[in-house]
PDB file of C-alpha atoms and ligand atoms in Angstrom:
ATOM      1  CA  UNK A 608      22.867 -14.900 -14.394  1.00  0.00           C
ATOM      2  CA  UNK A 609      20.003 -14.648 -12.036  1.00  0.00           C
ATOM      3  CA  UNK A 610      17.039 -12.181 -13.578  1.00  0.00           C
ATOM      4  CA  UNK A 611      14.674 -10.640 -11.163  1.00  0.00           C
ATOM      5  CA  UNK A 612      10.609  -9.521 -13.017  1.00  0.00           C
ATOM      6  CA  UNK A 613       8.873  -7.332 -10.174  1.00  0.00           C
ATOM      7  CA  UNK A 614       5.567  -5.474 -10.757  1.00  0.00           C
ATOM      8  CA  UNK A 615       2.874  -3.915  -9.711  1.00  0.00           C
ATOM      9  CA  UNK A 616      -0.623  -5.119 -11.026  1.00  0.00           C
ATOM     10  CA  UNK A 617      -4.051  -3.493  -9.548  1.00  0.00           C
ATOM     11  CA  UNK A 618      -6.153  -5.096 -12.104  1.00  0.00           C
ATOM     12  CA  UNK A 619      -3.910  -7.911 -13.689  1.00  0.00           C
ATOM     13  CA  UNK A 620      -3.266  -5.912 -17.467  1.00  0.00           C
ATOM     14  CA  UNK A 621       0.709  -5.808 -16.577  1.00  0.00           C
ATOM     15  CA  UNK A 622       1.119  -8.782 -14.474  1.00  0.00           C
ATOM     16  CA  UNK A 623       0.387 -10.391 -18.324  1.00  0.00           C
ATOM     17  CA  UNK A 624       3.303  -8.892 -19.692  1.00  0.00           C
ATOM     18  CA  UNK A 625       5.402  -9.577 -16.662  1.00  0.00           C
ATOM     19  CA  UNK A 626       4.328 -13.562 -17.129  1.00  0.00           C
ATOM     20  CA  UNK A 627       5.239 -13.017 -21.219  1.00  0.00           C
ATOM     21  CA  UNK A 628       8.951 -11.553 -19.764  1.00  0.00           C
ATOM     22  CA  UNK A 629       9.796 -14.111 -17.271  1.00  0.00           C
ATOM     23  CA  UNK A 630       8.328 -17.007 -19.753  1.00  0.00           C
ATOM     24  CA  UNK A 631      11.071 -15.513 -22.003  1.00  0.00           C
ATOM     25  CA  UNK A 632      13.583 -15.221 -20.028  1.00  0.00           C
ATOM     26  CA  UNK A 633      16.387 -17.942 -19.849  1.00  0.00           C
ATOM     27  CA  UNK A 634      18.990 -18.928 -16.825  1.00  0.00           C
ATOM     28  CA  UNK A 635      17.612 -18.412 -12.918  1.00  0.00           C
ATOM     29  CA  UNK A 636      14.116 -16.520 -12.669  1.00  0.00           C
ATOM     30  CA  UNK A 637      12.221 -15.263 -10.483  1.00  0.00           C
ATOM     31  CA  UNK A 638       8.714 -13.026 -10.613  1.00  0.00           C
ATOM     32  CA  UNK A 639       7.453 -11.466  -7.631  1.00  0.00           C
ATOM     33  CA  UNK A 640       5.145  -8.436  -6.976  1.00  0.00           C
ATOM     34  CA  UNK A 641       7.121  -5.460  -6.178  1.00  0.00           C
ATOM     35  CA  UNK A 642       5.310  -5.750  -2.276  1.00  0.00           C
ATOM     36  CA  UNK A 643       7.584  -9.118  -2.003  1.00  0.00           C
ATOM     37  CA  UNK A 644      10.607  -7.661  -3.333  1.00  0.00           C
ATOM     38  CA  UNK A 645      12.831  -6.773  -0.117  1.00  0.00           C
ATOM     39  CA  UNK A 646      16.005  -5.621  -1.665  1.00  0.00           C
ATOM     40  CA  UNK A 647      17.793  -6.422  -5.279  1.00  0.00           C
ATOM     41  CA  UNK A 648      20.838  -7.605  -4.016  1.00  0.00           C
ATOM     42  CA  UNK A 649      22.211 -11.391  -6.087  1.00  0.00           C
ATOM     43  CA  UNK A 650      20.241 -10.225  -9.085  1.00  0.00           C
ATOM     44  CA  UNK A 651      21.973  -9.028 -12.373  1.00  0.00           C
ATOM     45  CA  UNK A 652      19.207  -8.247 -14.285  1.00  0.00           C
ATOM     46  CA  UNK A 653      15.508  -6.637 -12.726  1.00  0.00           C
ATOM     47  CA  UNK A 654      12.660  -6.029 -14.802  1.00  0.00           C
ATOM     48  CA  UNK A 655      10.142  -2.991 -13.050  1.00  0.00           C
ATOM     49  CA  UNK A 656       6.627  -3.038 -14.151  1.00  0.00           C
ATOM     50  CA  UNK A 657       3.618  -0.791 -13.483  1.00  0.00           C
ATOM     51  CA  UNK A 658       0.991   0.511 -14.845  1.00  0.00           C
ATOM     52  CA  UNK A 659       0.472   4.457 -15.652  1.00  0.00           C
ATOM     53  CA  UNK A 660      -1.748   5.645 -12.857  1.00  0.00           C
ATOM     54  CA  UNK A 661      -3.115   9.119 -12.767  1.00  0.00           C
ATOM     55  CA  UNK A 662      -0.576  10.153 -15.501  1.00  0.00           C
ATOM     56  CA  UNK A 663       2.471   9.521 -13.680  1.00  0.00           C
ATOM     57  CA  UNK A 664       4.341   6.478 -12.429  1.00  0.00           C
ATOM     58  CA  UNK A 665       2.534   5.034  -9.417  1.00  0.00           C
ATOM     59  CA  UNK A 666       4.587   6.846  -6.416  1.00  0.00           C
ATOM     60  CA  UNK A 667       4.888   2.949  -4.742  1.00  0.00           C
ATOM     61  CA  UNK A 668       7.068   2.016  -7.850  1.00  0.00           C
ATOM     62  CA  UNK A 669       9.202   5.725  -7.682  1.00  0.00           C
ATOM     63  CA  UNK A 670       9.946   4.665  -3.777  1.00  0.00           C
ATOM     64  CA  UNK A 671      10.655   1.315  -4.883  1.00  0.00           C
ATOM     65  CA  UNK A 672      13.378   2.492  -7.872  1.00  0.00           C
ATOM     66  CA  UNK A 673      14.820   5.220  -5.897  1.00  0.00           C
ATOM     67  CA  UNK A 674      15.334   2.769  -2.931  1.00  0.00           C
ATOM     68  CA  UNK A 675      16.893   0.070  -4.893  1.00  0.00           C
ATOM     69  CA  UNK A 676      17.697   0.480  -7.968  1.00  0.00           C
ATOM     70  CA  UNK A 677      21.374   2.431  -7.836  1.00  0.00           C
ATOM     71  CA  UNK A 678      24.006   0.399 -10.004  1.00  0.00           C
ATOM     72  CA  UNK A 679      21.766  -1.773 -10.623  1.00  0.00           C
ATOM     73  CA  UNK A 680      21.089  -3.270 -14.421  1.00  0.00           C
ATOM     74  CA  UNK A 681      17.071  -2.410 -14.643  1.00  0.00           C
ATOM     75  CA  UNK A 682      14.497  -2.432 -17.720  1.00  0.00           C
ATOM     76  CA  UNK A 683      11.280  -1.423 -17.564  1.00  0.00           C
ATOM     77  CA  UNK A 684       7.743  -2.277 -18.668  1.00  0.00           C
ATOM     78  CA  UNK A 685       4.417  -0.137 -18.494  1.00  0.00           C
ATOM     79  CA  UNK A 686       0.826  -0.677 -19.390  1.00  0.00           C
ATOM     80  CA  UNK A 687      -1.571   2.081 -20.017  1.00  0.00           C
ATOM     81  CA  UNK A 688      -4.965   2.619 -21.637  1.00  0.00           C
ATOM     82  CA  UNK A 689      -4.002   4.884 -24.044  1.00  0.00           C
ATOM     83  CA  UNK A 690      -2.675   3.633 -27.620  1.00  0.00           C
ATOM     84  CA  UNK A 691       1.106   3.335 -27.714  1.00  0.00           C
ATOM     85  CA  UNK A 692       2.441   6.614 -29.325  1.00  0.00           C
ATOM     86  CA  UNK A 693       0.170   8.815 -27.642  1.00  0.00           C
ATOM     87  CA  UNK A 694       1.486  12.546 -27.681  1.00  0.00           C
ATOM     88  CA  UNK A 695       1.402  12.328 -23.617  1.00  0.00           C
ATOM     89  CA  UNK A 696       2.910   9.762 -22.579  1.00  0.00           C
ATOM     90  CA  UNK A 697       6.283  10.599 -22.173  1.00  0.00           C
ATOM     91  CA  UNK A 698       5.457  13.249 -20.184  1.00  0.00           C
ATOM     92  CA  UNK A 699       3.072  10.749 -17.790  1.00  0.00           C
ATOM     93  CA  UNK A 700       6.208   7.763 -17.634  1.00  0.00           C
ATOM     94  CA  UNK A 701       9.509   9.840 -17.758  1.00  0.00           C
ATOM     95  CA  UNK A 702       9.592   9.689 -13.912  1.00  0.00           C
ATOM     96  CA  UNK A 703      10.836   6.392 -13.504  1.00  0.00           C
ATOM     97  CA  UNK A 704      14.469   7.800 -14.795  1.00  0.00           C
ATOM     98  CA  UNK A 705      14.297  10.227 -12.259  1.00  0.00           C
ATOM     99  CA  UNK A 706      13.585   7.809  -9.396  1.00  0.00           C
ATOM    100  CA  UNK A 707      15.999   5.551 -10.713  1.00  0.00           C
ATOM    101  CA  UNK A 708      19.002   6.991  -9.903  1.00  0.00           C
ATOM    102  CA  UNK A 709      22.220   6.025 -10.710  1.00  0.00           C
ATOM    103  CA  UNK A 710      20.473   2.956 -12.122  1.00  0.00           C
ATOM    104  CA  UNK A 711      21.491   0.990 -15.483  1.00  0.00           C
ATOM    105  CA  UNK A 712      18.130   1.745 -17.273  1.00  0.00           C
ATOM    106  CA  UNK A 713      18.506  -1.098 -20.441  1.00  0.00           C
ATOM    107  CA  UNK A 714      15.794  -0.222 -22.078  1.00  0.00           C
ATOM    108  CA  UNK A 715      11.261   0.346 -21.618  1.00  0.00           C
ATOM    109  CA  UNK A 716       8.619  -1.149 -22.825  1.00  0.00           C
ATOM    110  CA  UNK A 717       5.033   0.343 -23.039  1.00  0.00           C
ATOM    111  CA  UNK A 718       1.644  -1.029 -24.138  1.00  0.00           C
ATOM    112  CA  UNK A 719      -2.124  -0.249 -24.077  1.00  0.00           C
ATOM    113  CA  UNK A 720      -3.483  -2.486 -21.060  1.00  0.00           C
ATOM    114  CA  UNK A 721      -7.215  -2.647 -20.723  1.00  0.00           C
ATOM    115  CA  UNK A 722      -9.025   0.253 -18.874  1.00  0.00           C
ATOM    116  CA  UNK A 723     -11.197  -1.849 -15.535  1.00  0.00           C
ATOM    117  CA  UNK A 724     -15.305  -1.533 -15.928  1.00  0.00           C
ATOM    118  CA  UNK A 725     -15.838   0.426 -12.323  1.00  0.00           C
ATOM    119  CA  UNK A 726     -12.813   2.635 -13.239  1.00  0.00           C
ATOM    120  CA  UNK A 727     -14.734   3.304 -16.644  1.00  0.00           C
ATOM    121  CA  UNK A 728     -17.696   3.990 -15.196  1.00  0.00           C
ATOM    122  CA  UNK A 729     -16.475   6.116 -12.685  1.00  0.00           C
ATOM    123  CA  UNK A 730     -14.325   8.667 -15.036  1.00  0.00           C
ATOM    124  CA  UNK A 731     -17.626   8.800 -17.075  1.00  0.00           C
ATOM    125  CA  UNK A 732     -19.706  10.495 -13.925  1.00  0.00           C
ATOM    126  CA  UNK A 733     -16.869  12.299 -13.850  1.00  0.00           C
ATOM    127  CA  UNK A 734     -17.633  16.448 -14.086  1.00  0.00           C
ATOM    128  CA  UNK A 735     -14.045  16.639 -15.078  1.00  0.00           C
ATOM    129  CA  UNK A 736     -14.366  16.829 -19.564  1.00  0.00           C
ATOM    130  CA  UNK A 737     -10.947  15.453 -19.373  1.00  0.00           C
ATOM    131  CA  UNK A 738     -11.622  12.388 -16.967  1.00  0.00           C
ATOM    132  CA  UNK A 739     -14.935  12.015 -19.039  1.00  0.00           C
ATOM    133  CA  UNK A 740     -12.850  11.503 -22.308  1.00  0.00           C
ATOM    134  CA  UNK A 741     -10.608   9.054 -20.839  1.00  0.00           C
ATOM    135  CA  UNK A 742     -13.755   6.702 -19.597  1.00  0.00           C
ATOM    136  CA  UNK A 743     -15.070   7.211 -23.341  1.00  0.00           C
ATOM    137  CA  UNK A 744     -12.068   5.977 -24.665  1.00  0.00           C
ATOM    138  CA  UNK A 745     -12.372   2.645 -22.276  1.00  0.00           C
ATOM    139  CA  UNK A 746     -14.118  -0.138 -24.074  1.00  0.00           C
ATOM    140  CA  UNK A 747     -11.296   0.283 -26.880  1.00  0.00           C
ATOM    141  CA  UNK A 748      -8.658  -1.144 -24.616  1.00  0.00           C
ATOM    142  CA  UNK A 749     -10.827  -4.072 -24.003  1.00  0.00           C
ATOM    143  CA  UNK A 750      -8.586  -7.494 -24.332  1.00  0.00           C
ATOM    144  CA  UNK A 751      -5.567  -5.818 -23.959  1.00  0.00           C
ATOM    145  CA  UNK A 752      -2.425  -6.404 -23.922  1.00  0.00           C
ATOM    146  CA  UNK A 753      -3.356  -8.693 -26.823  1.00  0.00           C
ATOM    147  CA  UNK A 754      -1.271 -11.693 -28.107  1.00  0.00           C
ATOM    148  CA  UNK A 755       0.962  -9.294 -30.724  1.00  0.00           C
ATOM    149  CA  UNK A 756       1.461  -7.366 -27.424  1.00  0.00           C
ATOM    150  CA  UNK A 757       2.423  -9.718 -25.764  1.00  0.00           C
ATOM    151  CA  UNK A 758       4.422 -10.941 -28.528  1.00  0.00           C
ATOM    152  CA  UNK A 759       6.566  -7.537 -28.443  1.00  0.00           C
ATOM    153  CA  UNK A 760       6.701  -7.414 -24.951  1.00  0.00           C
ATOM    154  CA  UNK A 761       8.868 -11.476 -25.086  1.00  0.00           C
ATOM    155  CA  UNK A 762      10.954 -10.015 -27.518  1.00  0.00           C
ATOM    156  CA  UNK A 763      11.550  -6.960 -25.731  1.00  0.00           C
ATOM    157  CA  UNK A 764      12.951  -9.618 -22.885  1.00  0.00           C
ATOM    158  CA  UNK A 765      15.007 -11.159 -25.450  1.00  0.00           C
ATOM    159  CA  UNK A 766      16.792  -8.005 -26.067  1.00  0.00           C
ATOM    160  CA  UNK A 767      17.645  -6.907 -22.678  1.00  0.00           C
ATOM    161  CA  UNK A 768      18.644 -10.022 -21.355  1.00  0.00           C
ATOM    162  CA  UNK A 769      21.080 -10.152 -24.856  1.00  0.00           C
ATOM    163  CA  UNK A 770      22.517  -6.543 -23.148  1.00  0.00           C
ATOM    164  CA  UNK A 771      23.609  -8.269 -19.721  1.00  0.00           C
TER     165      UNK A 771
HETATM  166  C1  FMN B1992      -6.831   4.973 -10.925  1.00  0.00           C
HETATM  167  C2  FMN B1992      -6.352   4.735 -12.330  1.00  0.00           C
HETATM  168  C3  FMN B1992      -5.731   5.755 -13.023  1.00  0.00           C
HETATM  169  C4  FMN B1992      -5.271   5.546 -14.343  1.00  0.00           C
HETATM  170  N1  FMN B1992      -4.648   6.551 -14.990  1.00  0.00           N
HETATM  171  C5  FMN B1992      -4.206   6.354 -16.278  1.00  0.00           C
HETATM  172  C6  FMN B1992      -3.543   7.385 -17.001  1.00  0.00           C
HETATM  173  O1  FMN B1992      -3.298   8.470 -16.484  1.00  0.00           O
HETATM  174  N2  FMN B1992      -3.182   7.149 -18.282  1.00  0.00           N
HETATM  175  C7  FMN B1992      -3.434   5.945 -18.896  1.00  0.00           C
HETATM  176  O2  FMN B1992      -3.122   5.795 -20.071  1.00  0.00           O
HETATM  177  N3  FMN B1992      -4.024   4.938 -18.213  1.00  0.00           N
HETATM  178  C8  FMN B1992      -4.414   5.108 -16.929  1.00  0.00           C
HETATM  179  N4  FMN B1992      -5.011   4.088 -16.254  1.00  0.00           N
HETATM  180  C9  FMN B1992      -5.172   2.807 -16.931  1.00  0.00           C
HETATM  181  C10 FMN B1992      -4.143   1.774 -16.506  1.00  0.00           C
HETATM  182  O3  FMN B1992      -2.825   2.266 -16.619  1.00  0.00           O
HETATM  183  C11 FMN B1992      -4.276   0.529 -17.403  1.00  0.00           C
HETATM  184  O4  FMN B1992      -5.598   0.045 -17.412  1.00  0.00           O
HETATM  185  C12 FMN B1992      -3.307  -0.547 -16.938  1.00  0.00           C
HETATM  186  O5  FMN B1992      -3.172  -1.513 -17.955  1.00  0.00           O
HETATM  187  C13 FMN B1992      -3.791  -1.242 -15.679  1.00  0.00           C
HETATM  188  O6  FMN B1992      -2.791  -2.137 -15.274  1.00  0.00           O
HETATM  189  P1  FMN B1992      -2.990  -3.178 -14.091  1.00  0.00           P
HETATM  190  O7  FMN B1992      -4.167  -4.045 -14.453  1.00  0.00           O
HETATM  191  O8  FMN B1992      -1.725  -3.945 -14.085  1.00  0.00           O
HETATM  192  O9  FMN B1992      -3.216  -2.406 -12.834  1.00  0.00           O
HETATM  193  C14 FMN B1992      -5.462   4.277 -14.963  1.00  0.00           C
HETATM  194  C15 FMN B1992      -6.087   3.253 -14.240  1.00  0.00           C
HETATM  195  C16 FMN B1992      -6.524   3.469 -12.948  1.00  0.00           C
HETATM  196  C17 FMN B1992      -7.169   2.339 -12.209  1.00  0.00           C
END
């Protein structure tokens, strides 16, 4: 059984939970950023992870799952700045089953990663009242993902590698 964790990180907030997956994760490993992932082929198991940028799946990660993903067993893992359970978010990460197609989706995982200082700063100049809420709402993600985050996120691993 040879499981494959692949993400993207811009600020670091899901390349945490990708280390808390793989450090879960028994039998042959590997964790790469999705840039050093070629192809998929000799892996049984591949765990995606991005963050929610712009309210949407980054479209480097929908290229990535449409190109590679078909038949494949896939879970995937998101971090975001809003709390988990917010009213939107489905909306903002239900892409990735569209760009996955023909994929094994096992299961997702989402939590709140913390919101970068410039990108806080910036969406408060912002004239934009929704962009402006969003920065206000920034120093509450601070520290995130947390330990119980983390926590969830290993046990999340746990249960999709029990699937395969
Ligand atoms: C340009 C940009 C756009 C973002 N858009 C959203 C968004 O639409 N919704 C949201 O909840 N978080 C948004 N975020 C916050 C990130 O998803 C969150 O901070 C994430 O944990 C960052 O992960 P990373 O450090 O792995 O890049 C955005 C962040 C950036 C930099």
């Amino acid at each position: 059984m040879k499981t494959l964790v692949t993400y993207l990180s811009q600020t670091g907030q899901t390349k945490k939970v990708a280390e808390a997956i793989y450090g879960e994760l028994t039998g042959e490993k590997e964790l790469k950023s999705i840039s050093e992932v070629k192809n998929l082929e000799g892996y049984d198991l591949v765990f995606v992870g991005f963050p929610i940028l712009q309210f949407d799946v980054p479209p480097v990660v929908k290229t990535f799952l449409s190109a590679n993903t078909k038949d494949k067993n896939i879970a995937i893992f998101m971090t975001h700045a809003v709390p988990e359970g917010f009213e939107a978010i489905h909306s903002w990460t239900g892409s990735y089953e569209k760009a996955a197609v023909g994929a094994n989706i096992l299961g997702a995982f989402d939590c709140q990663g913390e919101l970068a200082q410039p990108i806080i700063d910036m969406l408060l100049k912002s004239d934009d009242p929704q962009m402006k809420a969003f920065g206000e709402m920034g120093p509450s993600t601070k520290g995130q993902p947390d330990q119980s985050r983390l926590q969830k996120a290993k046990e999340f691993a746990k249960k999709i590698q029990a699937k395969v």
